[in-house]
Short mmCIF file of C-alpha atoms in Angstrom, two decimals:
data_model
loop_
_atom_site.label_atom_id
_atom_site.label_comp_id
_atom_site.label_asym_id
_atom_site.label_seq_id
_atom_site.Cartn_x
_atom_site.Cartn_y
_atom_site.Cartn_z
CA UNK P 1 0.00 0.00 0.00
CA UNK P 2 1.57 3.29 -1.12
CA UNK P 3 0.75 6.34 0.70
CA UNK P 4 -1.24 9.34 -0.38
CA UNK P 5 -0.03 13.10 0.25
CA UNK P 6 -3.16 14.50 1.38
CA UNK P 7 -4.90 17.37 -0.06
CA UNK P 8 -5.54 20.94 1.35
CA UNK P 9 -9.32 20.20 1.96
CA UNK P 10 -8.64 16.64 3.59
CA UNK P 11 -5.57 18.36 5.68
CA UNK P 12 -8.92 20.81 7.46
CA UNK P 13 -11.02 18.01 7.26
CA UNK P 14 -9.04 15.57 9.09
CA UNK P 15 -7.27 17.93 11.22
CA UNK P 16 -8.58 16.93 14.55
CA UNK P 17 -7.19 12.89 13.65
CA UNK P 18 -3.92 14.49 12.18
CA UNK P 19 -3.47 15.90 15.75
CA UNK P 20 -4.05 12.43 17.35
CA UNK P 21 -2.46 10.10 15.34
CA UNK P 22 0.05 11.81 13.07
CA UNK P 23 0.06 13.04 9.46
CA UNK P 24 1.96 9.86 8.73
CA UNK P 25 -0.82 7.83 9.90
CA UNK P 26 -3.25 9.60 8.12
CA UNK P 27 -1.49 9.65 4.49
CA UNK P 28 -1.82 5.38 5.23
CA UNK P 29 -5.67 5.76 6.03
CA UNK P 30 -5.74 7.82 2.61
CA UNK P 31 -4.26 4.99 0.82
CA UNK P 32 -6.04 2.47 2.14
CA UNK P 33 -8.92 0.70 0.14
CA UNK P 34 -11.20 -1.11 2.63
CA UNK P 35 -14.09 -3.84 1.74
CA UNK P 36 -17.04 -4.72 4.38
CA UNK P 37 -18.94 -7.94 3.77
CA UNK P 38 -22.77 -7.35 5.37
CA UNK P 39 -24.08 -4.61 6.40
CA UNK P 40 -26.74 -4.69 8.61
CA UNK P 41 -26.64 -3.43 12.46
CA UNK P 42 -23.16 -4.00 12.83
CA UNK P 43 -21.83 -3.33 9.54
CA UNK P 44 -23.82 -0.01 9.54
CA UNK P 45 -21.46 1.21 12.57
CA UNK P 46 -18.65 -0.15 11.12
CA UNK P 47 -19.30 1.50 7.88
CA UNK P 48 -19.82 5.42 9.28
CA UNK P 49 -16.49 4.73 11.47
CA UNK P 50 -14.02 3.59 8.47
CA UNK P 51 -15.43 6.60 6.82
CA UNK P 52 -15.11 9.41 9.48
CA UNK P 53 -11.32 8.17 9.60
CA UNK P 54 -10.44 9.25 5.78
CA UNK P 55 -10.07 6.04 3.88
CA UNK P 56 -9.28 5.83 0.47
CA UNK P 57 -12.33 4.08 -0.69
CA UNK P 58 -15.37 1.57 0.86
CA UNK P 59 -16.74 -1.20 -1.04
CA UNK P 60 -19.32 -2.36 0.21
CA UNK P 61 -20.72 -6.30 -0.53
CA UNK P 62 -24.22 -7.74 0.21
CA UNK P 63 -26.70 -9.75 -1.58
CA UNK P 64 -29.51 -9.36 1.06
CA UNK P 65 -32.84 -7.27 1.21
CA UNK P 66 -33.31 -4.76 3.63
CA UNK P 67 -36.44 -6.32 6.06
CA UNK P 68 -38.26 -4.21 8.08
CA UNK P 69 -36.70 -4.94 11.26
CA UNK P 70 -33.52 -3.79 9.43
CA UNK P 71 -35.35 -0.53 8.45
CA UNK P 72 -35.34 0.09 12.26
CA UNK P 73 -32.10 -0.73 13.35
CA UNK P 74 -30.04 0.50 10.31
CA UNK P 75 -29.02 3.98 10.38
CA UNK P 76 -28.04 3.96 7.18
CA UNK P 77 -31.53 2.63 5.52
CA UNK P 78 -34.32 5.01 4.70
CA UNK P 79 -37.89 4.63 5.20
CA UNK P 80 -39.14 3.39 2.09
CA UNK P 81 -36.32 0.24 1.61
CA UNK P 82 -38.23 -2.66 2.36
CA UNK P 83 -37.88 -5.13 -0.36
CA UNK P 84 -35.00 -3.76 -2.00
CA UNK P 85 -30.87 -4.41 -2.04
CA UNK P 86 -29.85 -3.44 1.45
CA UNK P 87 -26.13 -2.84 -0.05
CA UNK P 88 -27.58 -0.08 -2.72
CA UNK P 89 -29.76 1.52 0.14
CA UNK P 90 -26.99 2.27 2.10
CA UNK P 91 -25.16 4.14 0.14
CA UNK P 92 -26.47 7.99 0.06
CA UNK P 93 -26.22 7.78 3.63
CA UNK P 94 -22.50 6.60 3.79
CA UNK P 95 -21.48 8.82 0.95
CA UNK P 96 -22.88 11.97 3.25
CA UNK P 97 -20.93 10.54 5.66
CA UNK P 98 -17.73 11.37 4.21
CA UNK P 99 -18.20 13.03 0.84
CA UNK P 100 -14.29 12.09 0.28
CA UNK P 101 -13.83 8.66 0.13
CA UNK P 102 -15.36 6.68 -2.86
CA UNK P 103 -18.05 4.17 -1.88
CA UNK P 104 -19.54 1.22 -4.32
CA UNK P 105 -22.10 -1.32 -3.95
CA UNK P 106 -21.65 -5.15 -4.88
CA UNK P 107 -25.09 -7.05 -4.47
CA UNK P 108 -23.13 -10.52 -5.44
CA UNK P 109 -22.85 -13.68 -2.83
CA UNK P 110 -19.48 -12.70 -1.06
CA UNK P 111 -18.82 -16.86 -1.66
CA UNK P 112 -18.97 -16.34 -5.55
CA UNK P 113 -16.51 -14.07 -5.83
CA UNK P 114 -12.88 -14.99 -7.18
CA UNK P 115 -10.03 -14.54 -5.31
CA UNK P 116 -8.91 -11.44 -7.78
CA UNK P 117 -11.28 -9.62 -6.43
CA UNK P 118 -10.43 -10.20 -2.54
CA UNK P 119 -6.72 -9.71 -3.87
CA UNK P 120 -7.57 -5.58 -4.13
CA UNK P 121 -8.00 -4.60 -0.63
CA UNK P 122 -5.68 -3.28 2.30
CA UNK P 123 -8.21 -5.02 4.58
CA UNK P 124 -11.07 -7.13 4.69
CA UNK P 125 -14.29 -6.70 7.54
CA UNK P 126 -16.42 -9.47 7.45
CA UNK P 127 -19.75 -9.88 9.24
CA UNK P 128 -22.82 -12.68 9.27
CA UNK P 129 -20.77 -15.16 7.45
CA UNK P 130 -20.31 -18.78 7.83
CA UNK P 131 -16.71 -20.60 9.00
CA UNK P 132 -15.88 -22.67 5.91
CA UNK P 133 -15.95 -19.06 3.89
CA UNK P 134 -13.87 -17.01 6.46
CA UNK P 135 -11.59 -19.98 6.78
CA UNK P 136 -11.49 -20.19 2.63
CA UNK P 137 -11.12 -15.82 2.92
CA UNK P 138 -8.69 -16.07 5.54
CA UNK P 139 -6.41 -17.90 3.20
CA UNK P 140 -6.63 -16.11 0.19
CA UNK P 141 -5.68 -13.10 2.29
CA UNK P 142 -2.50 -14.24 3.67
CA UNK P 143 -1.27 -15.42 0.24
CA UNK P 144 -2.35 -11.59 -0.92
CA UNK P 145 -1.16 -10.04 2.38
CA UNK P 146 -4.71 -8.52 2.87
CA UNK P 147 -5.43 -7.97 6.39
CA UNK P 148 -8.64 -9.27 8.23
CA UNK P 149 -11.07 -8.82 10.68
CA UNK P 150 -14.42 -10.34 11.51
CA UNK P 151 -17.09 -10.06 14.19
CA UNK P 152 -20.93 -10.06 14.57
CA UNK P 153 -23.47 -9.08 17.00
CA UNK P 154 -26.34 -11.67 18.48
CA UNK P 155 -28.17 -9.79 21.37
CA UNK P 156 -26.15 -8.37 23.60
CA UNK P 157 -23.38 -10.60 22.97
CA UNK P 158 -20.58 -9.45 20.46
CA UNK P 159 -17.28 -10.79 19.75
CA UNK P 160 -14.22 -10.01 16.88
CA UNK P 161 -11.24 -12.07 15.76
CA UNK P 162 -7.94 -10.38 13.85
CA UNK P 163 -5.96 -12.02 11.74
CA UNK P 164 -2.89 -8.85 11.01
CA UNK P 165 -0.59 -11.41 9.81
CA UNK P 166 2.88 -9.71 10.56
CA UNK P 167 1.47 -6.74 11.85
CA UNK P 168 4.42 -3.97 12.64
CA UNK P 169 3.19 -0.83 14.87
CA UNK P 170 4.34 2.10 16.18
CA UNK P 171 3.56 3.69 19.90
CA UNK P 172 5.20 6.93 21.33
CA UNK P 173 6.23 6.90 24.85
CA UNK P 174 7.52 9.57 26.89
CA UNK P 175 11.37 9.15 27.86
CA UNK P 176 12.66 11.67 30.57
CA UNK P 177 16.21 13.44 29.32
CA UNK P 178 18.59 13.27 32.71
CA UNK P 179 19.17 16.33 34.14
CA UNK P 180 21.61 19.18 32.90
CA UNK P 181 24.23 21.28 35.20
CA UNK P 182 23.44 24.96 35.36
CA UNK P 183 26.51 27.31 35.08
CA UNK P 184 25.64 28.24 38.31
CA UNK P 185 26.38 24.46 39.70
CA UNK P 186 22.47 24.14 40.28
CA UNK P 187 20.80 21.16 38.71
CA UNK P 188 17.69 21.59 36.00
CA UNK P 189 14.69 19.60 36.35
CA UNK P 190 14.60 16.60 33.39
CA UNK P 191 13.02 17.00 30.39
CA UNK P 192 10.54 14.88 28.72
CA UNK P 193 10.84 14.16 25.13
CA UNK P 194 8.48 11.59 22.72
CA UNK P 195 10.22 9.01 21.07
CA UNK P 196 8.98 6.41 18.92
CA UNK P 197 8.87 2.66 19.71
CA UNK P 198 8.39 0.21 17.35
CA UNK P 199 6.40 -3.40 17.96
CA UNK P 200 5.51 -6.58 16.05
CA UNK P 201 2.56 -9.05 16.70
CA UNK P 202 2.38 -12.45 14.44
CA UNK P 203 -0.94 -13.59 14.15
CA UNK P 204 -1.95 -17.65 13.54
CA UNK P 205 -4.21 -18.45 10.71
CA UNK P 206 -7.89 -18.48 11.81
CA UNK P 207 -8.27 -22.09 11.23
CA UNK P 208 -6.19 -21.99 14.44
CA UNK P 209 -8.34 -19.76 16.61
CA UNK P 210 -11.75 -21.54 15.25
CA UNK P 211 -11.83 -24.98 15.50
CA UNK P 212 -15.21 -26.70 15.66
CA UNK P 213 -16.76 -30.31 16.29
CA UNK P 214 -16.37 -32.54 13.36
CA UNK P 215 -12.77 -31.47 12.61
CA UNK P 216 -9.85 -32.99 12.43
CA UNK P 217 -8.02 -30.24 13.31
CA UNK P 218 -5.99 -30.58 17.04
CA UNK P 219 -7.45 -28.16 19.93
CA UNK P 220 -4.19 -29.07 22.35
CA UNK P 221 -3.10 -25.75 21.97
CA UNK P 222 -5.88 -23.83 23.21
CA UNK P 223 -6.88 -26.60 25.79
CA UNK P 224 -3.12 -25.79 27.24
CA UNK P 225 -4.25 -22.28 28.45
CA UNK P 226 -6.48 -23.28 31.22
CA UNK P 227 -8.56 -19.79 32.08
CA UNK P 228 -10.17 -19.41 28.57
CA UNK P 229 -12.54 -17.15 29.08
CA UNK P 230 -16.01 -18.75 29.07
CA UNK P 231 -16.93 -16.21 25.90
CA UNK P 232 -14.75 -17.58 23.72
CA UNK P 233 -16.73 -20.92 23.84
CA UNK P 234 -20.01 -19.05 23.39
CA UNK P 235 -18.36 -17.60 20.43
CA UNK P 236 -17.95 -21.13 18.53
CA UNK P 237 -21.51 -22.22 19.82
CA UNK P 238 -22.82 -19.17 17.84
CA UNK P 239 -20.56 -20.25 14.76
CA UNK P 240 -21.19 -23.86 15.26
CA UNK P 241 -25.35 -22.40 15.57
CA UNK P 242 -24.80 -20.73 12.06
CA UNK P 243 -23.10 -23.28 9.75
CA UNK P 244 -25.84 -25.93 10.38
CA UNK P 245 -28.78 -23.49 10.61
CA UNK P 246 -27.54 -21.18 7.68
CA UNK P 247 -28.27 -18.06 9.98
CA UNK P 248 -28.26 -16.98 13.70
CA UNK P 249 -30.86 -17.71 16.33
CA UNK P 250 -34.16 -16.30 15.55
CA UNK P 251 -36.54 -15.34 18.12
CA UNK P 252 -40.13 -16.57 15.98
CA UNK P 253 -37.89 -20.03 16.59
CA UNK P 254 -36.71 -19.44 20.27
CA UNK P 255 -37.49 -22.91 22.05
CA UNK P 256 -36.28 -25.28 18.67
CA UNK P 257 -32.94 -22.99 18.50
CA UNK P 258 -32.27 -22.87 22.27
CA UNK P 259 -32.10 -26.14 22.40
CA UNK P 260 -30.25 -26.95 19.21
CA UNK P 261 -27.71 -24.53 20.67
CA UNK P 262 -27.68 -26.50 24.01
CA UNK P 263 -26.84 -30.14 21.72
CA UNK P 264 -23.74 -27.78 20.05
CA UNK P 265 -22.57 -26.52 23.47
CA UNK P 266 -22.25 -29.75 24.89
CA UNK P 267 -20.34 -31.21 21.77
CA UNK P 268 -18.07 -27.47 21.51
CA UNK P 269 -17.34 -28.10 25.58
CA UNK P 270 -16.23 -32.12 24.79
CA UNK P 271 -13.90 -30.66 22.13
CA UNK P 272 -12.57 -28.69 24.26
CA UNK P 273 -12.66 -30.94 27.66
CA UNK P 274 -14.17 -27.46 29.27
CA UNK P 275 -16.53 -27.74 32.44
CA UNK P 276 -20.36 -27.91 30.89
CA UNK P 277 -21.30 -26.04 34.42
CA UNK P 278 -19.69 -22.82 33.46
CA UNK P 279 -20.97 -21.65 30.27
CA UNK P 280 -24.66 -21.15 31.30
CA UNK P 281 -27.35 -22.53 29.39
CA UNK P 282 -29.44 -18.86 30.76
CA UNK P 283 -26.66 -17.38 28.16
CA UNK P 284 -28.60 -18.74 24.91
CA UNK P 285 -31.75 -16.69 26.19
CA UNK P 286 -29.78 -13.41 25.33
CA UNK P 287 -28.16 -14.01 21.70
CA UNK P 288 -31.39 -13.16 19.72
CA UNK P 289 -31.00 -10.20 17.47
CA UNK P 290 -28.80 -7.51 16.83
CA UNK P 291 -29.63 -5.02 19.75
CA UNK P 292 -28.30 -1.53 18.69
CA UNK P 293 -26.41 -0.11 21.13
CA UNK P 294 -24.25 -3.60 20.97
CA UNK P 295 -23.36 -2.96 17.56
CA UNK P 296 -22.56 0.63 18.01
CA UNK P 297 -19.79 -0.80 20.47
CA UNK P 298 -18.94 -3.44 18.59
CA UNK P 299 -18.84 -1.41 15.32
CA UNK P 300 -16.65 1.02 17.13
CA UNK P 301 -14.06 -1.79 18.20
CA UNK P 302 -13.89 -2.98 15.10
CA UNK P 303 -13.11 0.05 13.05
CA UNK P 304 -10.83 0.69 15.64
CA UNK P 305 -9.04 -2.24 15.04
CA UNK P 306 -9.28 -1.28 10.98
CA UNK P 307 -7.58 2.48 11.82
CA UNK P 308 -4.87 0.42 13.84
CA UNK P 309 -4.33 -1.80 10.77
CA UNK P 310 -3.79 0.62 8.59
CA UNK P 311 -2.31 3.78 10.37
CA UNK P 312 0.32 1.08 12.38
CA UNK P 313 -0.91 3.49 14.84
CA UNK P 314 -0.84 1.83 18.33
CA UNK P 315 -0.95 -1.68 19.44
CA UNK P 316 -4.18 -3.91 18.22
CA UNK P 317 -5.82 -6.61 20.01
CA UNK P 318 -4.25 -10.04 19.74
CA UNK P 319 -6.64 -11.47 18.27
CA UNK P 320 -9.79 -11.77 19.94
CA UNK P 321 -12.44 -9.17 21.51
CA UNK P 322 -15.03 -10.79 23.49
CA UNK P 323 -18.51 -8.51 24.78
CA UNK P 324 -19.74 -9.84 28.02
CA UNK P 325 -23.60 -10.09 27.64
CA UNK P 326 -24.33 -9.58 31.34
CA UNK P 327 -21.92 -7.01 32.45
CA UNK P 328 -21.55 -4.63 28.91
CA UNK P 329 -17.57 -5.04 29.23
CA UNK P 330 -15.15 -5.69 26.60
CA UNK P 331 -12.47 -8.22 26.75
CA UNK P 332 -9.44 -9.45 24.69
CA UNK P 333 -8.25 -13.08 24.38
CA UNK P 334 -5.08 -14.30 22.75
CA UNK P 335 -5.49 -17.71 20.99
CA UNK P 336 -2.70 -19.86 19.78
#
């Protein structure tokens, strides 16, 4: 990704980031051309966020119809919507947003596309898409050295995972100067200057971070660490919950998809060799739906992570963000 000298107009317009994260930083935004996969509740948050921050251009890819729950939860979807291509309706919206950065629309199933196409990015968001696909995206990116993040919403539950591949960053930390003699023999007070650190993180391929029942694929690894957070395991219910279902929990089928997820817990937790007692059952009764103000965290997380993958601004989580459903906090998980 080659850098962009910014223009007058984007030098006032992103003057307030400039001042936070460096021009530097914000020539690498410029460059950067970004796609989102779904964009629904969470993808809607995501979306404005990436755009505020001065990317170089958005694409954005969904073959779904905006419903009319969607009308009320998407920001980005106007009144009169229902019935037609959610990834076409979002786009006067977004382009307001940001009048800058150059935003498209691809109605195509994200799983016909050629690898070409996934080839163009700086990084890829994905959201509401099933685990042979991100496990297929994840390794077309690392042969293309596309970064990428995914995540999704399901009541007030939220997660991401990051896969930065060699991910180099940059964080400035304040070193004091020793003090300096006066001529007068008295002693000045140190000094404080900024320098410049430099950092790495490797991330593992997703297929090890996101290993479900009826693999062959070894979980030693992440059975080794023995306080995995009980999130994490809720996480590859959920995953588990949308490869055989073809979509998340739905609330019209609340009793048949409780206990379906209750049959993949108990399989997920064998895998694993994790205590059945502490991942709830009472936790399936809050995964229904995309509740907004989840997604507006979530979203902001996300493209948070995004401006650190671009900028090399500051240190990104490695690899995994979990949202607690009962307390509203955030937490990050390293696995393998």
């Amino acid at each position: 990704m080659s850098e962009k000298q910014l223009s007058a107009v984007e030098t006032e317009l992103y003057d307030r980031q400039i001042r936070l994260w460096g021009i530097e930083s914000q020539e690498r935004l410029r460059a950067a051309n970004i796609l989102l996969i779904g964009v629904r509740g969470l993808g809607s948050e995501i979306a404005k966020n990436i755009l505020l921050s001065g990317i170089n251009s958005l694409v954005i890819l969904d073959d779904g119809e905006v419903t009319e729950e969607e009308q009320i939860k998407n920001f980005l979807i106007n009144r009169d919507s229902v019935g037609k291509q959610i990834a076409k309706e979002v786009l006067i919206k977004a382009q307001a947003l940001n009048p800058l950065v150059k935003i498209t629309a691809d109605t195509s199933d994200p799983a016909t596309k050629d690898v070409k196409f996934f080839e163009a990015f700086t990084i890829i968001v994905a959201t509401r898409i099933k685990t042979d696909f991100l496990l297929k995206l994840d390794k077309i990116c690392r042969s293309s050295n596309v970064k990428l993040i995914f995540g999704d919403v399901l009541g007030t539950f939220g997660y991401s995972v990051s896969d930065f591949l060699e991910h180099d960053y940059y964080i400035d930390q304040l070193k004091l100067i020793g003090k300096k003699r006066n001529h007068d023999g008295t002693e000045s007070k140190p000094e404080k200057e900024t320098i410049r650190v430099k950092g790495q993180i490797v991330y593992p391929e997703i297929n090890k971070v996101i290993i479900l029942p009826n693999t062959k694929q070894s979980v030693d690894h992440i059975k080794k660490v023995k306080r995995r957070n009980d999130y994490f395991f809720l996480m590859l219910v959920l995953l588990e919950f949308r490869n055989r279902q073809n979509r998340n929990p739905e609330i019209s089928n609340k009793e048949k998809d409780i206990s379906l997820l209750q049959e993949i817990k108990a399989e997920v937790l064998d895998l694993y060799g994790f205590d059945h007692n502490k991942l709830k059952n009472e936790l399936f009764e809050l995964v229904f739906g995309e509740i907004v103000p989840v997604c507006a965290v979530l979203g902001g997380v996300i493209a948070q992570e995004v401006i650190k993958g671009v900028s090399q601004k500051e240190v990104p989580i490695n690899n995994i963000f979990l949202f607690d459903p009962l307390t509203f906090c955030g937490k990050e998980e390293t696995i393998a």
